[in-house]
Coordinates of C-alpha atoms and ligand atoms in Angstrom, one line a residue:
M1 CA 0.0 0.0 0.0
D2 CA 1.5 3.3 -1.0
I3 CA 1.7 6.3 1.4
I4 CA -1.1 8.2 -0.3
S5 CA -3.7 5.4 0.1
R6 CA -2.5 4.9 3.7
Y7 CA -3.1 8.6 4.4
R8 CA -6.5 8.4 2.7
I9 CA -7.6 5.5 4.9
I10 CA -6.5 7.4 8.0
F11 CA -8.2 10.6 6.8
T12 CA -11.4 8.6 6.0
Y13 CA -11.4 7.1 9.5
L14 CA -10.8 10.5 11.2
K15 CA -13.8 11.9 9.3
S16 CA -16.1 8.9 10.1
L17 CA -19.1 9.0 12.4
K18 CA -17.6 6.1 14.3
F19 CA -14.5 8.0 15.2
R20 CA -16.5 11.1 16.2
I21 CA -18.6 9.0 18.6
L22 CA -15.5 7.3 19.9
L23 CA -14.0 10.8 20.7
V24 CA -17.1 11.9 22.5
L25 CA -17.3 8.7 24.6
L26 CA -13.6 8.9 25.4
A27 CA -14.0 12.6 26.5
V28 CA -17.1 11.7 28.6
G29 CA -15.2 8.8 30.2
W30 CA -11.8 10.5 30.7
I31 CA -12.3 14.2 31.4
P32 CA -14.3 14.1 34.6
M33 CA -12.1 11.3 36.0
T34 CA -8.9 13.2 35.2
L35 CA -10.2 16.4 36.7
I36 CA -11.2 14.6 39.9
A37 CA -7.9 12.8 40.2
V38 CA -5.8 15.9 39.5
S39 CA -7.7 18.0 42.0
L40 CA -7.7 15.3 44.7
L41 CA -4.0 14.5 44.4
G42 CA -3.2 18.2 44.3
S43 CA -5.1 19.1 47.5
Y44 CA -4.2 16.0 49.4
R45 CA -0.7 17.3 50.4
S46 CA -1.8 20.7 51.6
M47 CA -4.8 19.2 53.5
A48 CA -2.5 16.7 55.2
V49 CA 0.0 19.4 56.1
S50 CA -2.6 21.7 57.5
S51 CA -4.2 19.0 59.6
R52 CA -0.8 17.8 60.9
S53 CA 0.2 21.3 61.9
T54 CA -3.1 21.9 63.8
E55 CA -2.6 18.6 65.5
I56 CA 1.0 19.5 66.5
Q57 CA -0.1 23.0 67.6
N58 CA -2.6 21.5 70.0
Q59 CA -0.1 19.0 71.4
C60 CA 2.4 21.9 71.9
R61 CA -0.2 24.0 73.6
I62 CA -0.9 21.2 76.1
L63 CA 2.9 20.9 76.6
A64 CA 3.3 24.6 77.2
N65 CA 0.7 24.4 80.0
Q66 CA 2.5 21.5 81.5
L67 CA 5.7 23.6 81.4
L68 CA 4.0 26.2 83.5
N69 CA 2.5 23.7 85.9
Y70 CA 5.9 22.0 86.5
H71 CA 7.8 25.4 86.6
Y72 CA 10.0 23.9 83.9
L73 CA 11.3 27.3 82.9
E74 CA 12.9 27.8 86.3
D75 CA 14.1 24.2 86.5
P76 CA 14.3 22.2 83.2
S77 CA 15.3 19.0 84.9
S78 CA 11.8 17.5 85.1
E79 CA 12.2 14.0 83.7
L80 CA 8.5 13.7 82.9
I81 CA 8.5 16.8 80.8
N82 CA 11.8 16.0 79.1
G83 CA 10.4 12.6 78.3
E84 CA 7.3 14.0 76.8
L85 CA 9.3 16.5 74.8
T86 CA 11.5 13.8 73.4
Q87 CA 8.6 11.6 72.7
L88 CA 6.7 14.3 70.8
A89 CA 9.8 15.3 68.8
S90 CA 10.5 11.7 67.8
M91 CA 6.9 10.9 67.1
Y92 CA 6.7 13.6 64.5
D93 CA 10.3 13.4 63.3
G94 CA 11.0 16.9 64.5
R95 CA 12.8 19.1 67.0
I96 CA 11.5 21.0 70.0
L97 CA 13.2 24.0 71.6
I98 CA 12.2 25.6 74.9
I99 CA 13.4 29.2 75.3
D100 CA 13.3 31.1 78.6
Q101 CA 12.6 34.7 79.3
D102 CA 16.3 35.6 78.6
F103 CA 16.0 34.2 75.0
R104 CA 18.2 31.3 76.1
A105 CA 17.5 27.7 74.8
I106 CA 17.0 25.7 78.0
Q107 CA 16.0 22.5 76.1
D108 CA 16.8 21.3 72.6
T109 CA 15.7 17.8 71.7
Y110 CA 18.6 17.7 69.2
D111 CA 21.0 18.7 72.1
L112 CA 22.7 21.2 69.8
I113 CA 22.1 24.7 71.1
E114 CA 21.3 24.3 74.7
G115 CA 22.4 27.4 76.6
K116 CA 22.7 29.4 73.4
Y117 CA 20.5 32.5 72.7
V118 CA 17.7 32.4 70.1
A119 CA 16.2 35.7 69.2
S120 CA 14.4 35.1 65.9
E121 CA 11.5 37.2 64.8
E122 CA 9.0 34.5 65.7
V123 CA 10.4 34.2 69.2
I124 CA 10.2 37.9 69.9
R125 CA 6.6 38.0 68.6
C126 CA 5.8 35.0 70.6
F127 CA 7.0 36.6 73.9
Q128 CA 4.4 39.3 73.1
G129 CA 1.8 36.6 73.2
Q130 CA 1.4 35.7 69.5
T131 CA 1.3 32.1 68.3
S132 CA 2.9 31.4 64.9
N133 CA 2.4 28.5 62.6
K134 CA 4.0 28.3 59.2
V135 CA 5.4 25.9 56.6
T136 CA 8.9 26.8 55.4
A137 CA 10.1 26.5 51.8
Q138 CA 12.2 23.5 52.8
G139 CA 8.9 21.7 53.8
F140 CA 9.1 22.1 57.7
I141 CA 6.1 23.0 59.8
E142 CA 7.4 25.6 62.3
I143 CA 5.3 26.4 65.3
A144 CA 6.0 28.9 68.1
I145 CA 3.8 28.8 71.2
P146 CA 4.0 31.3 74.1
V147 CA 4.4 29.7 77.5
K148 CA 2.1 31.9 79.6
E149 CA -0.7 32.1 82.1
S150 CA -4.0 32.2 80.2
E151 CA -4.8 35.8 81.2
A152 CA -1.2 37.1 81.0
E153 CA -0.2 39.3 78.1
T154 CA 3.4 38.5 77.8
A155 CA 5.0 35.1 77.9
Q156 CA 7.5 33.6 80.3
G157 CA 9.0 31.4 77.7
V158 CA 8.5 30.0 74.2
L159 CA 8.0 26.5 72.9
L160 CA 9.5 26.1 69.3
A161 CA 8.6 23.1 67.3
S162 CA 10.0 22.3 63.9
I163 CA 8.5 19.2 62.2
S164 CA 9.5 17.6 58.9
T165 CA 6.7 17.0 56.3
D166 CA 8.7 14.2 54.6
S167 CA 6.3 11.5 55.8
I168 CA 3.4 13.5 54.3
R169 CA 5.2 13.8 51.0
D170 CA 6.0 10.0 51.0
G171 CA 2.3 9.4 51.7
A172 CA 1.3 11.5 48.8
E173 CA 3.8 9.7 46.5
T174 CA 2.4 6.3 47.5
L175 CA -1.2 7.6 46.9
K176 CA -0.1 8.8 43.5
G177 CA 1.4 5.4 42.7
N178 CA -1.8 3.6 43.7
A179 CA -3.9 6.2 41.8
S180 CA -1.9 5.6 38.6
V181 CA -2.5 1.9 38.7
F182 CA -6.2 2.5 39.2
F183 CA -6.2 5.2 36.6
L184 CA -4.5 2.9 34.1
A185 CA -7.0 0.1 34.7
Y186 CA -9.9 2.6 34.5
G187 CA -8.5 4.1 31.3
V188 CA -8.2 0.7 29.6
L189 CA -11.7 -0.2 30.6
V190 CA -13.2 3.1 29.5
T191 CA -11.3 3.0 26.1
A192 CA -12.5 -0.6 25.5
L193 CA -16.1 0.3 26.4
A194 CA -15.9 3.4 24.1
V195 CA -14.6 1.4 21.2
L196 CA -17.3 -1.2 21.7
L197 CA -20.1 1.3 22.1
S198 CA -19.0 3.4 19.1
W199 CA -19.0 0.3 17.0
L200 CA -22.5 -0.8 18.3
L201 CA -24.0 2.7 17.8
V202 CA -22.7 3.1 14.2
R203 CA -23.5 -0.4 13.2
P204 CA -27.0 0.4 11.8
V205 CA -25.5 3.2 9.7
E206 CA -22.9 0.8 8.5
R207 CA -25.6 -1.7 7.6
I208 CA -27.4 1.0 5.6
R209 CA -24.2 1.8 3.7
Q210 CA -23.7 -1.9 3.0
G211 CA -27.3 -2.3 1.8
L212 CA -27.1 0.7 -0.5
H213 CA -23.8 -0.7 -1.9
E214 CA -25.4 -4.1 -2.6
I215 CA -28.4 -2.5 -4.3
S216 CA -26.3 0.0 -6.3
S217 CA -23.9 -2.7 -7.4
G218 CA -26.8 -4.9 -8.5
H219 CA -26.2 -7.7 -6.1
S220 CA -29.5 -7.2 -4.3
T221 CA -33.0 -6.2 -5.3
E222 CA -34.5 -6.5 -1.8
D223 CA -35.9 -3.5 0.0
L224 CA -33.6 -1.7 2.5
A225 CA -34.9 -2.4 6.1
V226 CA -32.6 -1.1 8.9
K227 CA -35.1 -0.4 11.7
N228 CA -32.7 0.0 14.7
Y229 CA -33.2 3.7 14.9
T230 CA -36.1 5.9 13.9
E231 CA -33.7 7.8 11.6
T232 CA -32.4 4.6 9.9
A233 CA -36.0 3.4 9.5
Q234 CA -36.9 6.6 7.8
I235 CA -33.8 6.6 5.6
S236 CA -34.7 3.0 4.5
E237 CA -38.2 4.0 3.8
E238 CA -37.3 7.1 1.7
F239 CA -34.6 5.1 -0.2
N240 CA -37.1 2.3 -1.0
K241 CA -39.5 5.0 -2.4
I242 CA -36.7 6.3 -4.7
V243 CA -35.9 2.8 -5.8
T244 CA -39.5 2.1 -6.6
Q245 CA -39.8 5.3 -8.6
M246 CA -36.7 4.5 -10.5
R247 CA -38.0 1.0 -11.3
L248 CA -41.2 2.5 -12.5
L249 CA -39.3 5.0 -14.6
D250 CA -37.2 2.3 -16.1
E251 CA -40.3 0.3 -17.0
S252 CA -42.0 3.3 -18.6
R253 CA -38.9 4.0 -20.5
Q254 CA -38.8 0.5 -21.9
E255 CA -42.5 0.7 -22.7
F256 CA -41.9 4.0 -24.4
V257 CA -39.1 2.6 -26.6
S258 CA -41.1 -0.4 -27.6
N259 CA -44.1 1.8 -28.4
V260 CA -42.0 4.1 -30.5
S261 CA -40.5 1.2 -32.4
H262 CA -43.9 -0.2 -33.1
E263 CA -45.4 3.1 -34.2
L264 CA -42.4 3.8 -36.5
K265 CA -42.6 0.3 -38.0
T266 CA -46.3 0.4 -38.9
P267 CA -46.1 3.0 -41.8
L268 CA -42.9 1.3 -43.0
T269 CA -44.6 -2.1 -43.1
S270 CA -47.5 -0.6 -45.1
M271 CA -45.1 1.0 -47.5
K272 CA -43.2 -2.3 -48.0
V273 CA -46.5 -4.2 -48.6
L274 CA -47.6 -1.5 -51.2
A275 CA -44.2 -1.5 -53.0
D276 CA -43.9 -5.3 -53.0
S277 CA -47.4 -5.8 -54.4
L278 CA -46.5 -3.4 -57.2
L279 CA -43.3 -5.2 -58.0
M280 CA -45.0 -8.6 -58.1
Q281 CA -47.6 -7.4 -60.6
G282 CA -45.0 -7.1 -63.4
E283 CA -46.8 -5.0 -65.9
A284 CA -49.2 -3.0 -63.7
P285 CA -51.3 -0.2 -65.2
V286 CA -50.2 3.4 -64.5
E287 CA -53.3 4.1 -62.5
L288 CA -52.5 1.4 -60.1
Y289 CA -48.9 2.8 -59.7
K290 CA -50.4 6.3 -59.1
E291 CA -52.9 5.0 -56.5
F292 CA -50.2 3.0 -54.6
M293 CA -47.8 5.8 -54.8
G294 CA -50.4 8.1 -53.3
D295 CA -50.9 5.6 -50.4
I296 CA -47.1 5.4 -50.0
A297 CA -46.9 9.2 -49.8
E298 CA -49.6 9.1 -47.1
E299 CA -47.7 6.6 -45.1
I300 CA -44.6 8.8 -45.4
E301 CA -46.6 11.7 -44.2
R302 CA -47.8 9.6 -41.2
E303 CA -44.2 8.6 -40.4
N304 CA -43.2 12.2 -40.6
K305 CA -45.9 13.3 -38.1
I306 CA -44.9 10.6 -35.6
I307 CA -41.3 11.7 -35.8
T308 CA -42.2 15.4 -35.5
D309 CA -44.4 14.6 -32.4
L310 CA -41.7 12.5 -30.8
L311 CA -39.2 15.3 -31.3
S312 CA -41.6 17.8 -29.8
L313 CA -42.1 15.5 -26.8
V314 CA -38.4 15.2 -26.3
K315 CA -38.0 18.9 -26.5
M316 CA -40.8 19.4 -24.0
D317 CA -39.2 17.1 -21.5
K318 CA -36.0 19.1 -21.6
K319 CA -35.3 21.5 -18.7
A320 CA -37.1 24.7 -18.3
A321 CA -33.8 26.5 -19.2
S322 CA -34.5 25.8 -22.9
L323 CA -37.9 27.7 -22.7
N324 CA -38.3 30.8 -24.8
I325 CA -40.3 33.0 -22.5
A326 CA -41.8 36.3 -23.8
P327 CA -45.1 38.3 -23.3
V328 CA -47.6 36.7 -25.6
D329 CA -51.1 37.9 -26.5
I330 CA -53.1 34.8 -25.7
N331 CA -56.3 36.0 -27.5
D332 CA -54.3 36.3 -30.8
L333 CA -52.6 33.0 -30.2
L334 CA -55.9 31.1 -29.8
E335 CA -57.5 33.0 -32.8
L336 CA -54.6 31.9 -35.0
I337 CA -54.9 28.3 -33.9
L338 CA -58.6 28.2 -34.6
K339 CA -58.1 29.9 -38.0
R340 CA -55.6 27.2 -39.0
L341 CA -57.8 24.4 -37.9
R342 CA -61.1 25.8 -39.3
P343 CA -60.7 24.0 -42.7
I344 CA -60.5 20.6 -41.0
A345 CA -63.6 21.6 -38.9
S346 CA -65.6 22.7 -41.9
G347 CA -64.9 19.3 -43.5
K348 CA -67.2 17.8 -40.8
N349 CA -69.4 21.0 -40.7
I350 CA -68.3 21.7 -37.1
E351 CA -69.0 25.1 -35.7
M352 CA -66.0 26.7 -33.9
V353 CA -66.5 29.5 -31.4
L354 CA -63.8 31.5 -29.5
E355 CA -65.1 33.4 -26.5
S356 CA -62.7 35.8 -24.9
F357 CA -63.8 37.4 -21.6
R358 CA -60.9 39.8 -21.5
P359 CA -57.6 40.6 -23.3
V360 CA -54.9 38.4 -21.8
T361 CA -51.1 38.8 -22.2
A362 CA -48.9 36.3 -20.4
E363 CA -45.3 35.4 -20.1
V364 CA -45.1 32.1 -21.9
D365 CA -43.2 30.0 -24.5
E366 CA -45.4 30.7 -27.6
G367 CA -44.2 27.7 -29.6
R368 CA -44.9 25.2 -26.9
L369 CA -48.3 26.6 -25.9
T370 CA -49.3 26.7 -29.6
L371 CA -48.5 23.0 -29.9
A372 CA -50.5 22.2 -26.7
F373 CA -53.7 24.2 -27.7
T374 CA -53.5 23.0 -31.3
N375 CA -53.5 19.4 -30.1
L376 CA -56.4 20.0 -27.8
V377 CA -58.5 21.8 -30.4
E378 CA -57.5 19.3 -33.0
N379 CA -58.8 16.5 -30.7
A380 CA -62.0 18.3 -30.1
I381 CA -62.6 18.4 -33.9
K382 CA -61.2 14.9 -34.6
Y383 CA -63.3 13.1 -32.0
N384 CA -66.4 15.1 -32.8
K385 CA -69.5 14.2 -34.8
E386 CA -70.8 15.7 -38.1
N387 CA -72.5 19.1 -37.4
G388 CA -71.0 19.3 -33.9
W389 CA -69.5 22.3 -32.2
V390 CA -66.2 23.2 -30.5
H391 CA -66.2 26.0 -27.9
V392 CA -63.0 27.6 -26.8
S393 CA -63.1 30.2 -24.0
L394 CA -60.4 32.4 -22.5
D395 CA -60.6 34.1 -19.1
A396 CA -58.1 35.4 -16.5
D397 CA -57.7 36.6 -12.9
H398 CA -54.8 38.5 -11.3
K399 CA -52.7 35.3 -11.3
F400 CA -53.7 32.9 -14.0
F401 CA -55.3 32.6 -17.4
Y402 CA -57.8 29.9 -18.1
V403 CA -58.5 28.2 -21.4
K404 CA -61.4 25.8 -21.8
I405 CA -61.9 23.6 -24.9
M406 CA -65.3 22.0 -25.0
D407 CA -66.7 19.8 -27.7
S408 CA -69.9 17.9 -28.6
G409 CA -68.0 14.8 -29.5
M410 CA -67.9 11.2 -28.6
G411 CA -66.6 11.7 -25.1
I412 CA -64.1 9.6 -23.2
P413 CA -65.0 6.5 -21.2
E414 CA -64.4 7.1 -17.4
E415 CA -62.0 4.2 -17.1
S416 CA -59.8 5.9 -19.8
L417 CA -59.6 9.3 -18.2
D418 CA -56.7 8.4 -16.0
F419 CA -54.6 7.3 -19.0
I420 CA -55.3 9.7 -21.9
F421 CA -52.2 11.9 -21.0
E422 CA -49.9 8.9 -21.2
R423 CA -47.7 8.7 -24.3
F424 CA -49.1 6.5 -27.0
Y425 CA -52.3 5.9 -25.1
R426 CA -55.5 5.9 -27.3
V427 CA -59.0 5.0 -26.2
D428 CA -59.7 1.5 -27.3
K429 CA -59.4 0.9 -31.0
S430 CA -63.1 0.8 -31.9
H431 CA -63.6 4.2 -30.3
S432 CA -61.2 6.0 -32.6
S433 CA -60.3 3.3 -35.1
E434 CA -61.0 5.3 -38.1
I435 CA -59.4 8.4 -36.7
D436 CA -55.7 8.8 -37.3
G437 CA -53.4 9.4 -34.4
T438 CA -50.5 8.2 -32.4
G439 CA -51.6 9.0 -28.9
L440 CA -48.8 11.6 -28.4
G441 CA -50.9 14.8 -28.6
L442 CA -52.1 15.0 -25.0
A443 CA -48.7 14.0 -23.6
I444 CA -47.2 16.9 -25.5
A445 CA -50.0 19.2 -24.3
K446 CA -49.5 18.2 -20.7
S447 CA -45.7 18.6 -20.8
A448 CA -46.1 22.1 -22.2
V449 CA -48.6 23.1 -19.5
L450 CA -46.5 21.6 -16.7
V451 CA -43.3 23.3 -17.9
H452 CA -45.2 26.6 -17.4
K453 CA -46.2 25.5 -13.8
G454 CA -49.8 25.2 -15.0
A455 CA -52.4 22.5 -14.7
I456 CA -54.6 20.6 -17.1
K457 CA -57.9 18.8 -16.3
V458 CA -60.4 16.8 -18.2
S459 CA -64.1 16.1 -17.7
S460 CA -66.1 14.0 -20.2
Q461 CA -69.5 12.5 -20.7
L462 CA -69.5 9.5 -23.0
G463 CA -71.5 10.3 -26.2
E464 CA -72.1 13.9 -25.2
G465 CA -68.7 15.7 -25.2
T466 CA -65.5 16.5 -23.5
T467 CA -64.0 19.6 -21.8
F468 CA -60.3 20.2 -21.3
S469 CA -59.5 23.0 -18.8
V470 CA -56.0 24.6 -18.7
R471 CA -54.7 27.0 -16.1
I472 CA -51.4 28.8 -16.6
P473 CA -49.7 31.5 -14.5
L474 CA -49.7 35.0 -16.1
N475 CA -46.2 35.6 -15.0
Y476 CA -43.6 32.8 -15.6
I477 CA -42.4 31.1 -12.4
A478 CA -38.8 30.1 -12.9
Ligands
LIG1 N1 -61.8 15.7 -27.2 C1 -61.8 14.4 -27.2 N2 -62.9 13.6 -27.3 C2 -62.8 12.3 -27.2 N3 -61.7 11.6 -27.0 C3 -60.6 12.2 -27.0 C4 -60.5 13.7 -27.0 N4 -59.2 14.1 -26.9 C5 -58.5 12.9 -26.7 N5 -59.3 11.8 -26.8 C6 -58.9 10.4 -26.7 O1 -57.6 10.4 -26.0 C7 -56.7 9.7 -26.9 C8 -55.3 10.4 -26.7 O2 -55.3 11.7 -27.3 P1 -54.0 12.2 -28.0 O3 -54.3 13.6 -28.5 O4 -52.9 12.0 -27.0 O5 -53.7 11.2 -29.1 P2 -54.3 11.1 -30.6 O6 -55.2 12.3 -30.9 O7 -54.9 9.8 -30.7 O8 -53.0 11.2 -31.5 P3 -52.1 12.5 -31.8 O9 -52.7 13.6 -31.1 O10 -50.8 12.1 -31.3 O11 -52.1 12.6 -33.3 C9 -57.2 9.8 -28.2 O12 -56.8 8.7 -29.0 C10 -58.7 9.8 -28.0 O13 -59.1 8.5 -27.9
LIG2 MG1 -54.5 14.3 -30.5

């Protein structure tokens, strides 16, 4: 594995949900514990030192009273007191000095400065009645207690104690050692739990990814069903909807292609039959040639219309970006369409009426709408009866314009109404068998209306007539 793919794997992992969850779990597990440990260990030593010095101070105070009771300052030979002094000093690993009124050390448990003068700041302040208690930079607790009657202001002597805090430091070290072992064990446990939990939590997401991969690579056609979390259940559901839509789309595409091939083949087959029969005749009369050629020209015309319609449909399906939007006078547009179709209508003696309630100008693609309305009016004529009528009306409000195309024709059976806008759909063959058509006109009309964000509706009464209602926004909505 080269270095780039190694980095890519690491980078992918760092960006993964699993890693993020792991980080959160580790933080939740580690941070509070670390804070507690650090603050406890940090305060342990100062707490121990302060409780030790209070304890010693109390002991020294008792001793100072005893010094008075036994008149030790006048005669420091009391074995009882000396014994207690030595015991206290050795118990706390320290040194005790007794200083008399002349600042002379009359007792030193270290036996170093007996008889020497001690006139430190603490001692002087202590003679004025002040107790002092401090911890030196070298880690010694130093206590100075005045030896005096309880109500006296000045002291008759001073008891100086200097105690090492080494034992406290050693205790703190031991505690730290034990805490580290505990902390290590705790850390391993928390990390293991975090890894396990992050894996468990992300597993449903991982299963979704796996499922999607299997479907996208074509190894599975089953629905996605990861129901562990509400979210994964919803994702599965939405995804299955998309897949269903795509399958339907694929089916309709296949159907469309087969319909197109069939429709394009029909005129070709007719032409082939016509041409073959002429060829087989040998010496055919010119009239027959003319007649067959006329039929062939008709089939070519049919083929041409199908191809033109297909191209319009493909153009309609393209994105709205290819629209050619401009203000168009809709009254003029409809008038022109009716004028063009009037010759066909008069062939069946069908009366055509255009009723405009007001002048309407709208932002539309003129070409596409002309195609749509032409198809609708053409149908109204095509599927009409002799001496029938076609009624086109135009109205508008502040938002939309409305076009209605009503006819007195054969109508559409109710069960067909849901399908007439589908490509290549024609109401059963007997209904319109003599009437030429491919079944693309309404699909084109609907696409053209929808691309304008409009709506198209149909209502029909079999044997009485049909009404198509179109609604289109006056201003184009991008
Ligand atoms: N006004 C109408 N009255 C009765 N039936 C209609 C009417 N308009 C459409 N239909 C029915 O709906 C079917 C679909 O119409 P559509 O315009 O899509 O196709 P077509 O007219 O058959 O062919 P094309 O328009 O592509 O030449 C028609 O075949 C016809 O059966
Ligand atoms: Mg049509």
